[in-house]
mmCIF file of C-alpha atoms in Angstrom:
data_model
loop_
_atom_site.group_PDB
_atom_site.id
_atom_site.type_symbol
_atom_site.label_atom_id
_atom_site.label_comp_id
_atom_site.label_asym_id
_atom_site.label_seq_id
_atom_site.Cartn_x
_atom_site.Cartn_y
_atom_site.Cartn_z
ATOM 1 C CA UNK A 1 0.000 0.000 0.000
ATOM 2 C CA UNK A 2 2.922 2.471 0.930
ATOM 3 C CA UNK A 3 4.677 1.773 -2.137
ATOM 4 C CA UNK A 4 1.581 2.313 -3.998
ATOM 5 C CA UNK A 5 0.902 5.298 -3.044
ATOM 6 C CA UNK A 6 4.488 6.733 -3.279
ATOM 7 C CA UNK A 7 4.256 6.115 -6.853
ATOM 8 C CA UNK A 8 1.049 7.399 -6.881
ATOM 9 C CA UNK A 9 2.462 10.754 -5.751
ATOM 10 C CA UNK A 10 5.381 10.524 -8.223
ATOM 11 C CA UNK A 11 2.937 10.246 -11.144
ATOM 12 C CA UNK A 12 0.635 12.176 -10.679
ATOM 13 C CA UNK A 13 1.901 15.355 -8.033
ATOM 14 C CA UNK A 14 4.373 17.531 -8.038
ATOM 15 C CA UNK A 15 5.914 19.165 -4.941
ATOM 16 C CA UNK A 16 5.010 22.694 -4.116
ATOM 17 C CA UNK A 17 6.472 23.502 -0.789
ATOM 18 C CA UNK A 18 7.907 21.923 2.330
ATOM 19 C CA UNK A 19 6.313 22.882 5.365
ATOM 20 C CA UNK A 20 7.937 20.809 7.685
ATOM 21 C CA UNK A 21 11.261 18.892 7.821
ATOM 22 C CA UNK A 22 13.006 16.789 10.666
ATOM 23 C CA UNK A 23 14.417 13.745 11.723
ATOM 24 C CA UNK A 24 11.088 11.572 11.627
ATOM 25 C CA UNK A 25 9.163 13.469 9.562
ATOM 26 C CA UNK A 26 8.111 15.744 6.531
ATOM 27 C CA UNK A 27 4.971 17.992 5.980
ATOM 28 C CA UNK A 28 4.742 19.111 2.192
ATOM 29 C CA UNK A 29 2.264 20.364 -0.046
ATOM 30 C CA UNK A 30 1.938 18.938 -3.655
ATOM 31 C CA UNK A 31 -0.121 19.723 -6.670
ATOM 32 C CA UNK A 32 -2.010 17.733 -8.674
ATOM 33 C CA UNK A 33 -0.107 17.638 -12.351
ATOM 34 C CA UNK A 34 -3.587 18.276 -14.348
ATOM 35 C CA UNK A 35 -6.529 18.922 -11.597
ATOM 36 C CA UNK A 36 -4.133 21.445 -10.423
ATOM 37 C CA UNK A 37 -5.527 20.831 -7.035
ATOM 38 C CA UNK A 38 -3.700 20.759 -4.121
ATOM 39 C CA UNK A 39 -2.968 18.896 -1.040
ATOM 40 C CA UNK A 40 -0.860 17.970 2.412
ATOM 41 C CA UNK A 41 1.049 15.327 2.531
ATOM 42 C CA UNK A 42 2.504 13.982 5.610
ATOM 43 C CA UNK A 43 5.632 11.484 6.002
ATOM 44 C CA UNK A 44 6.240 10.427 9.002
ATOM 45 C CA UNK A 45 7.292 7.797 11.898
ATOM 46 C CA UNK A 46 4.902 6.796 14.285
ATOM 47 C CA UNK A 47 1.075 5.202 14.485
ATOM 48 C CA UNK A 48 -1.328 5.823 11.973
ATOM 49 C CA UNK A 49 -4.189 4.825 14.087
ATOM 50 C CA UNK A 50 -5.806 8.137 14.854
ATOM 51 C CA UNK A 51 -5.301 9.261 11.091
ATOM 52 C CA UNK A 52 -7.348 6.119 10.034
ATOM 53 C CA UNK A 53 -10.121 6.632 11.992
ATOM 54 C CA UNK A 54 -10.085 10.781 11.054
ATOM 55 C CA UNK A 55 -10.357 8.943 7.599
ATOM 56 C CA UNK A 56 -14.010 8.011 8.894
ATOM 57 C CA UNK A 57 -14.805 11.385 10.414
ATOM 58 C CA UNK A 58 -16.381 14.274 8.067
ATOM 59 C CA UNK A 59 -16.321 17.550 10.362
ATOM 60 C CA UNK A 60 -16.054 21.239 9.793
ATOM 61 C CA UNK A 61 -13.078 21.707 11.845
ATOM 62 C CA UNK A 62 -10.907 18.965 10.680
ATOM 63 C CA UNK A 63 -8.895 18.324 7.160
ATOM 64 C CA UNK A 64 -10.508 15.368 5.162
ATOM 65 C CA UNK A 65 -8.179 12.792 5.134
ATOM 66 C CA UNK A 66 -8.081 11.358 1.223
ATOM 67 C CA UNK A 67 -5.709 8.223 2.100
ATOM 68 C CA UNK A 68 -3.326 6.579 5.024
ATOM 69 C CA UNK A 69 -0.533 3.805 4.168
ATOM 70 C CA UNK A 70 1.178 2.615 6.704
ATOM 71 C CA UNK A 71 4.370 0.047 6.741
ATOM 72 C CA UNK A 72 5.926 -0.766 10.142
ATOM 73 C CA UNK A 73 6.684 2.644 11.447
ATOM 74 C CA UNK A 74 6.672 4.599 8.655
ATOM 75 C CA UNK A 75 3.505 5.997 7.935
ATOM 76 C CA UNK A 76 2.036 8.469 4.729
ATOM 77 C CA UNK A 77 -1.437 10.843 5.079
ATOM 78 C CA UNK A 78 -2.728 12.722 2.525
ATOM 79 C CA UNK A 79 -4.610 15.096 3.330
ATOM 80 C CA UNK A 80 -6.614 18.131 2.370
ATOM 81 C CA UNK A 81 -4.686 21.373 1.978
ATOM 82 C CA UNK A 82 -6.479 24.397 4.132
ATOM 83 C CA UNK A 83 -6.314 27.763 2.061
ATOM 84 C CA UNK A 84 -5.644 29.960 5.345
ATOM 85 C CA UNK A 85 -4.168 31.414 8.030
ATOM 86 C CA UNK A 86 -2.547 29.719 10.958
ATOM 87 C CA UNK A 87 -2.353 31.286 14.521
ATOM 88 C CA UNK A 88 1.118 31.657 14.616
ATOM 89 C CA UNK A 89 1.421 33.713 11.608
ATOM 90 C CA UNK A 90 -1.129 36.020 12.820
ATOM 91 C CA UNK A 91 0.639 36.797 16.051
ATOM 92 C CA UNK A 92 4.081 37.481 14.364
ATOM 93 C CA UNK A 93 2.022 40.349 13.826
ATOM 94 C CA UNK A 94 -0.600 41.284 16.302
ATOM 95 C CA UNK A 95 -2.404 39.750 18.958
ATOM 96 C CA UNK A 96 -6.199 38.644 19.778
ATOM 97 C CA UNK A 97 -9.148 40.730 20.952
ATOM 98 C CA UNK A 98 -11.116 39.125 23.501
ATOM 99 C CA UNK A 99 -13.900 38.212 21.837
ATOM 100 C CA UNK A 100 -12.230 36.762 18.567
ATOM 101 C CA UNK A 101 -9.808 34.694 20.974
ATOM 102 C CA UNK A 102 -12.756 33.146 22.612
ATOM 103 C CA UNK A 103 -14.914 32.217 19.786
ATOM 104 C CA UNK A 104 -11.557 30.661 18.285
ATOM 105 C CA UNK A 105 -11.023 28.477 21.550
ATOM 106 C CA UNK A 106 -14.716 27.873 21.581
ATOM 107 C CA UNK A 107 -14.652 26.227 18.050
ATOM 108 C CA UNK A 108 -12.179 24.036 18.706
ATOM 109 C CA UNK A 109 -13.946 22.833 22.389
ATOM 110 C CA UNK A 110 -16.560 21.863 19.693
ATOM 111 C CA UNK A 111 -14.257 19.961 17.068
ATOM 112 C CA UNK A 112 -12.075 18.397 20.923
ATOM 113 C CA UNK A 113 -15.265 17.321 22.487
ATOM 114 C CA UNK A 114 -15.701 14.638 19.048
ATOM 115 C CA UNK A 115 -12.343 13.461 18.843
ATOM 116 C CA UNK A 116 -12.611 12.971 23.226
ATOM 117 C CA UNK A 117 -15.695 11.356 22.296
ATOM 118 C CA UNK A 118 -13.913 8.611 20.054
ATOM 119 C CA UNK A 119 -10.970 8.361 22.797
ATOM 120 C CA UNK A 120 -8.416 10.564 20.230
ATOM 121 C CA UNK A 121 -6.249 12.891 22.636
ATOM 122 C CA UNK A 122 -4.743 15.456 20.431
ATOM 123 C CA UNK A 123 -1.779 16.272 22.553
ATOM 124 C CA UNK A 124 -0.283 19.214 20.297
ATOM 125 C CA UNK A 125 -2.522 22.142 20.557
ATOM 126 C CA UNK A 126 -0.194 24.984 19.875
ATOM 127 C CA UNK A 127 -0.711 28.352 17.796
ATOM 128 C CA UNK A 128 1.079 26.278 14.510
ATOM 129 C CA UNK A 129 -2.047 23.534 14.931
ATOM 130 C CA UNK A 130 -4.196 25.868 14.214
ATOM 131 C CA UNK A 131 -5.285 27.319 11.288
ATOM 132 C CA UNK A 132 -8.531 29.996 10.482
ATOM 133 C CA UNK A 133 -9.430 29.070 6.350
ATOM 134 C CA UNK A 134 -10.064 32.143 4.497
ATOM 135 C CA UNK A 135 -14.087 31.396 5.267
ATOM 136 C CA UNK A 136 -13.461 32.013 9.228
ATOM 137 C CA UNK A 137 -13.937 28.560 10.116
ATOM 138 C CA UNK A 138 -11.170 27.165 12.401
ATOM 139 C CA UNK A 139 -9.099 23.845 11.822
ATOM 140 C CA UNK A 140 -7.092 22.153 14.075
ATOM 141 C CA UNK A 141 -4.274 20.395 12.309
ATOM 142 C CA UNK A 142 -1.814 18.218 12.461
ATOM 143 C CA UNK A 143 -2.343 14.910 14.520
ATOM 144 C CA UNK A 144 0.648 13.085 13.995
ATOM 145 C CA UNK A 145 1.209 13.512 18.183
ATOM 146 C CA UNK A 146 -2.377 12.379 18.923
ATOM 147 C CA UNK A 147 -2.903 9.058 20.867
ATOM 148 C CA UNK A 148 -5.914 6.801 21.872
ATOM 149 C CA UNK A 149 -6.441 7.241 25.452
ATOM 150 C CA UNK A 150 -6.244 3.194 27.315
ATOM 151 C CA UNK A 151 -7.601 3.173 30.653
ATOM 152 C CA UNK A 152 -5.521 0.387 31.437
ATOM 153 C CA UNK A 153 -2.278 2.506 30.663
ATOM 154 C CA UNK A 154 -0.755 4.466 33.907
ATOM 155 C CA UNK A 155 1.609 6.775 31.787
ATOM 156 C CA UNK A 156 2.534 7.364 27.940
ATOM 157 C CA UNK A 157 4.215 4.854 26.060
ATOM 158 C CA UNK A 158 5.893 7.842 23.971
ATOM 159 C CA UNK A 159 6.511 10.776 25.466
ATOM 160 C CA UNK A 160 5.685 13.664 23.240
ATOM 161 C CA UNK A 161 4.506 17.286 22.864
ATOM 162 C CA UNK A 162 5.981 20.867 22.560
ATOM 163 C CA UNK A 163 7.348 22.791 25.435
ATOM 164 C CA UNK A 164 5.520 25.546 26.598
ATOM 165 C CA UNK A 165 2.135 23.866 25.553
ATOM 166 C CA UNK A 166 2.497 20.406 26.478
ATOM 167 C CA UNK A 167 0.358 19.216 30.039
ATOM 168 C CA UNK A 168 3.191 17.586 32.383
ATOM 169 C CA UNK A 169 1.785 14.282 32.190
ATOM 170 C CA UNK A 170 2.958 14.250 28.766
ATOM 171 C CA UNK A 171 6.186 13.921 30.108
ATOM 172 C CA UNK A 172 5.920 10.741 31.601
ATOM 173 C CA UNK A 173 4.598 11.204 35.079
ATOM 174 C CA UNK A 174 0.613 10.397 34.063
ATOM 175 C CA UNK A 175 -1.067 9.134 30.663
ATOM 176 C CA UNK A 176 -2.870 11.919 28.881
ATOM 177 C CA UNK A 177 -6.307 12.384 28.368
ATOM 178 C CA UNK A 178 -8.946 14.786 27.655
ATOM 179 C CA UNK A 179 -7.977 17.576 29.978
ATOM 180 C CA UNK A 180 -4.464 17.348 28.758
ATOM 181 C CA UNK A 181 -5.610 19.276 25.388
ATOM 182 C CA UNK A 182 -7.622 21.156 28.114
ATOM 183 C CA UNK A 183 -4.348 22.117 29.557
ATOM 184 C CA UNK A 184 -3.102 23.190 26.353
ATOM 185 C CA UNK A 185 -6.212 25.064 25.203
ATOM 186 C CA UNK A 186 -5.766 27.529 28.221
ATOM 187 C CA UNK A 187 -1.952 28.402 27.325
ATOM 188 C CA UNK A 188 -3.500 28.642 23.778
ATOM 189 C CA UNK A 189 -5.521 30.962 24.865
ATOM 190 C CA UNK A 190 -3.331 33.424 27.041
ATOM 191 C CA UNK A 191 -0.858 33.222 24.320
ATOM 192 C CA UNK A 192 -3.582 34.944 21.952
ATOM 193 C CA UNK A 193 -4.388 37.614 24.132
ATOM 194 C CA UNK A 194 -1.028 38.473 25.356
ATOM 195 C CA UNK A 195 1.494 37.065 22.933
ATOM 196 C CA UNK A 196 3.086 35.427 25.891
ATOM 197 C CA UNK A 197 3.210 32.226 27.775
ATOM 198 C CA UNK A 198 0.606 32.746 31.404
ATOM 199 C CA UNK A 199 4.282 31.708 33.368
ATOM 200 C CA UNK A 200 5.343 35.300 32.106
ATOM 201 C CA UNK A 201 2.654 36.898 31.449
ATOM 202 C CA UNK A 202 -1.063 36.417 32.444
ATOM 203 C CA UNK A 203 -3.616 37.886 30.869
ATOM 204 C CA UNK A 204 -4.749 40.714 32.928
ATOM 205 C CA UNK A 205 -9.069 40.673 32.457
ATOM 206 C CA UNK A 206 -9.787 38.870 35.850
ATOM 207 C CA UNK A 207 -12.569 36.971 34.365
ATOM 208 C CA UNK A 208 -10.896 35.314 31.287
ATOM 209 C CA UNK A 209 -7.381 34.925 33.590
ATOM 210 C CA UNK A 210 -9.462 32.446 35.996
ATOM 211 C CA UNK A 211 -9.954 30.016 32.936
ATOM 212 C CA UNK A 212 -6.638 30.398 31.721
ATOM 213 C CA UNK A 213 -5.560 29.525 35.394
ATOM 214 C CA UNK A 214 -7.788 26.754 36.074
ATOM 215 C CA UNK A 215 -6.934 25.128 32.331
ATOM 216 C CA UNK A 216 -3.219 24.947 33.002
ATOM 217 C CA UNK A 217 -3.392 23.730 36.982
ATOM 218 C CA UNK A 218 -0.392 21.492 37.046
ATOM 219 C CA UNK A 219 -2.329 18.779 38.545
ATOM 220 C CA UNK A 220 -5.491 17.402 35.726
ATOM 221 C CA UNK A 221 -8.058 16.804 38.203
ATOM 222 C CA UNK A 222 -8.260 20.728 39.136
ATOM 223 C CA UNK A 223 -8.559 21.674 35.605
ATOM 224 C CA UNK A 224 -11.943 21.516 33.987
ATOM 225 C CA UNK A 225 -13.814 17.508 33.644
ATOM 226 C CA UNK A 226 -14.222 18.394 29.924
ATOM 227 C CA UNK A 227 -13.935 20.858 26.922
ATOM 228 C CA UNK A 228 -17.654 21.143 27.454
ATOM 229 C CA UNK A 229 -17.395 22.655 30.710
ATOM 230 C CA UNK A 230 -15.022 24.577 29.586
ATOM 231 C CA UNK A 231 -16.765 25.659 26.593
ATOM 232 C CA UNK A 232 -19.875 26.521 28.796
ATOM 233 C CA UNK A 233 -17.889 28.811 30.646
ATOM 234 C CA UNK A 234 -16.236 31.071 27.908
ATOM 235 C CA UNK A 235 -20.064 31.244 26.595
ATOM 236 C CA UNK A 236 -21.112 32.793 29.838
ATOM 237 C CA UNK A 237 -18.214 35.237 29.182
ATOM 238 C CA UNK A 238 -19.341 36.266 25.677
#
């Protein structure tokens, strides 16, 4: 299947522009040679669990997934390519206002409570996961971290996520689950509305600094149960 699709790719695409490029993986966008079309594709080493069953999912605020091959480790998505904006590049620039920064974190409470739902833990909630398409509607990207939560697990077979935003159960002390990405969310947040991690520099509006606050308590059972209480409470701020 891998090496079908591989040669797939060399028929029929043509690179555009590589977004991503490490050790164990590589994030690249590629055209279609006559549709013209184009799309992600993602190379990488890992599972390709979660990215099979997003395969099965149709939702507003995540990519289709066309395709997943997977051989031992090495595993290939493709992907559809999001004509947008992510956070990141925005705040090179400027940062948040309130009410934009909620409704952003609201959305993806919505998209978090289905993929919690199915037992997917997205584990990499960061300003470069997440894009706003040229439509408005948010898309959170990029699941190549994500696990399925196993109640039978005590801690993380893998221990992965990125500094600043990772929950501290993802490094090894705890397995993750839902309120990890709830721990992430609320560092998302701050980071909108300040440009700056909450360790440095808390947002100031009392009401909006007690969620941030209670989203990144160090231990997960003071941080909200779900992304629905969570999401409840930002709609009694707006």
């Amino acid at each position: 299947m891998l090496d079908w699709l591989r040669e797939e790719l060399t028929r029929y695409y043509t690179s555009v522009k590589v977004l991503k490029q490490g050790e164990q993986s590589t994030v690249q966008v590629m055209r279609h040679n006559t549709l013209h079309t184009d799309m992600i594709v993602r190379d990488f080493t890992g599972s390709g669990e979660v990215y099979e069953a997003l395969q099965k999912i149709s939702h507003p605020n995540i990519p289709v997934v066309y395709e997943v091959a997977q051989e031992g480790s090495h595993v290939v998505v493709l992907e559809e390519f999001i004509d947008g904006t992510t956070i990141a590049e925005t705040l090179k620039t400027q940062t948040y206002a309130e009410t934009e920064a909620v409704n952003i974190v609201m959305e993806l409470c919505g998209v978090l409570a289905v993929l919690h739902s199915l037992g997917i833990i997205h584990r990499d909630i960061k300003p470069e996961n997440v894009m706003i398409g040229r439509e408005g509607r948010v898309k959170l990207i990029d699941y190549g971290a994500a696990r399925f939560y196993k109640s039978y697990q005590v801690n993380d077979t893998v221990i992965i996520g990125t500094t600043g935003f990772a929950a501290p159960e993802q490094f090894g002390i705890a397995q993750t689950d839902n309120r990890t990405d709830i721990f992430s969310l609320g560092i998302l947040l701050n980071v909108m509305l300040t440009g700056e991690h909450p360790s440095r520099r808390l947002y100031p509006g009392k009401r909006l600094a007690r969620v941030i606050q209670r989203c990144t308590q160090i231990a997960p059972d003071k941080r909200y149960l779900n992304v629905q209480r969570l999401e409840k409470e930002l709609g009694r701020w707006r």
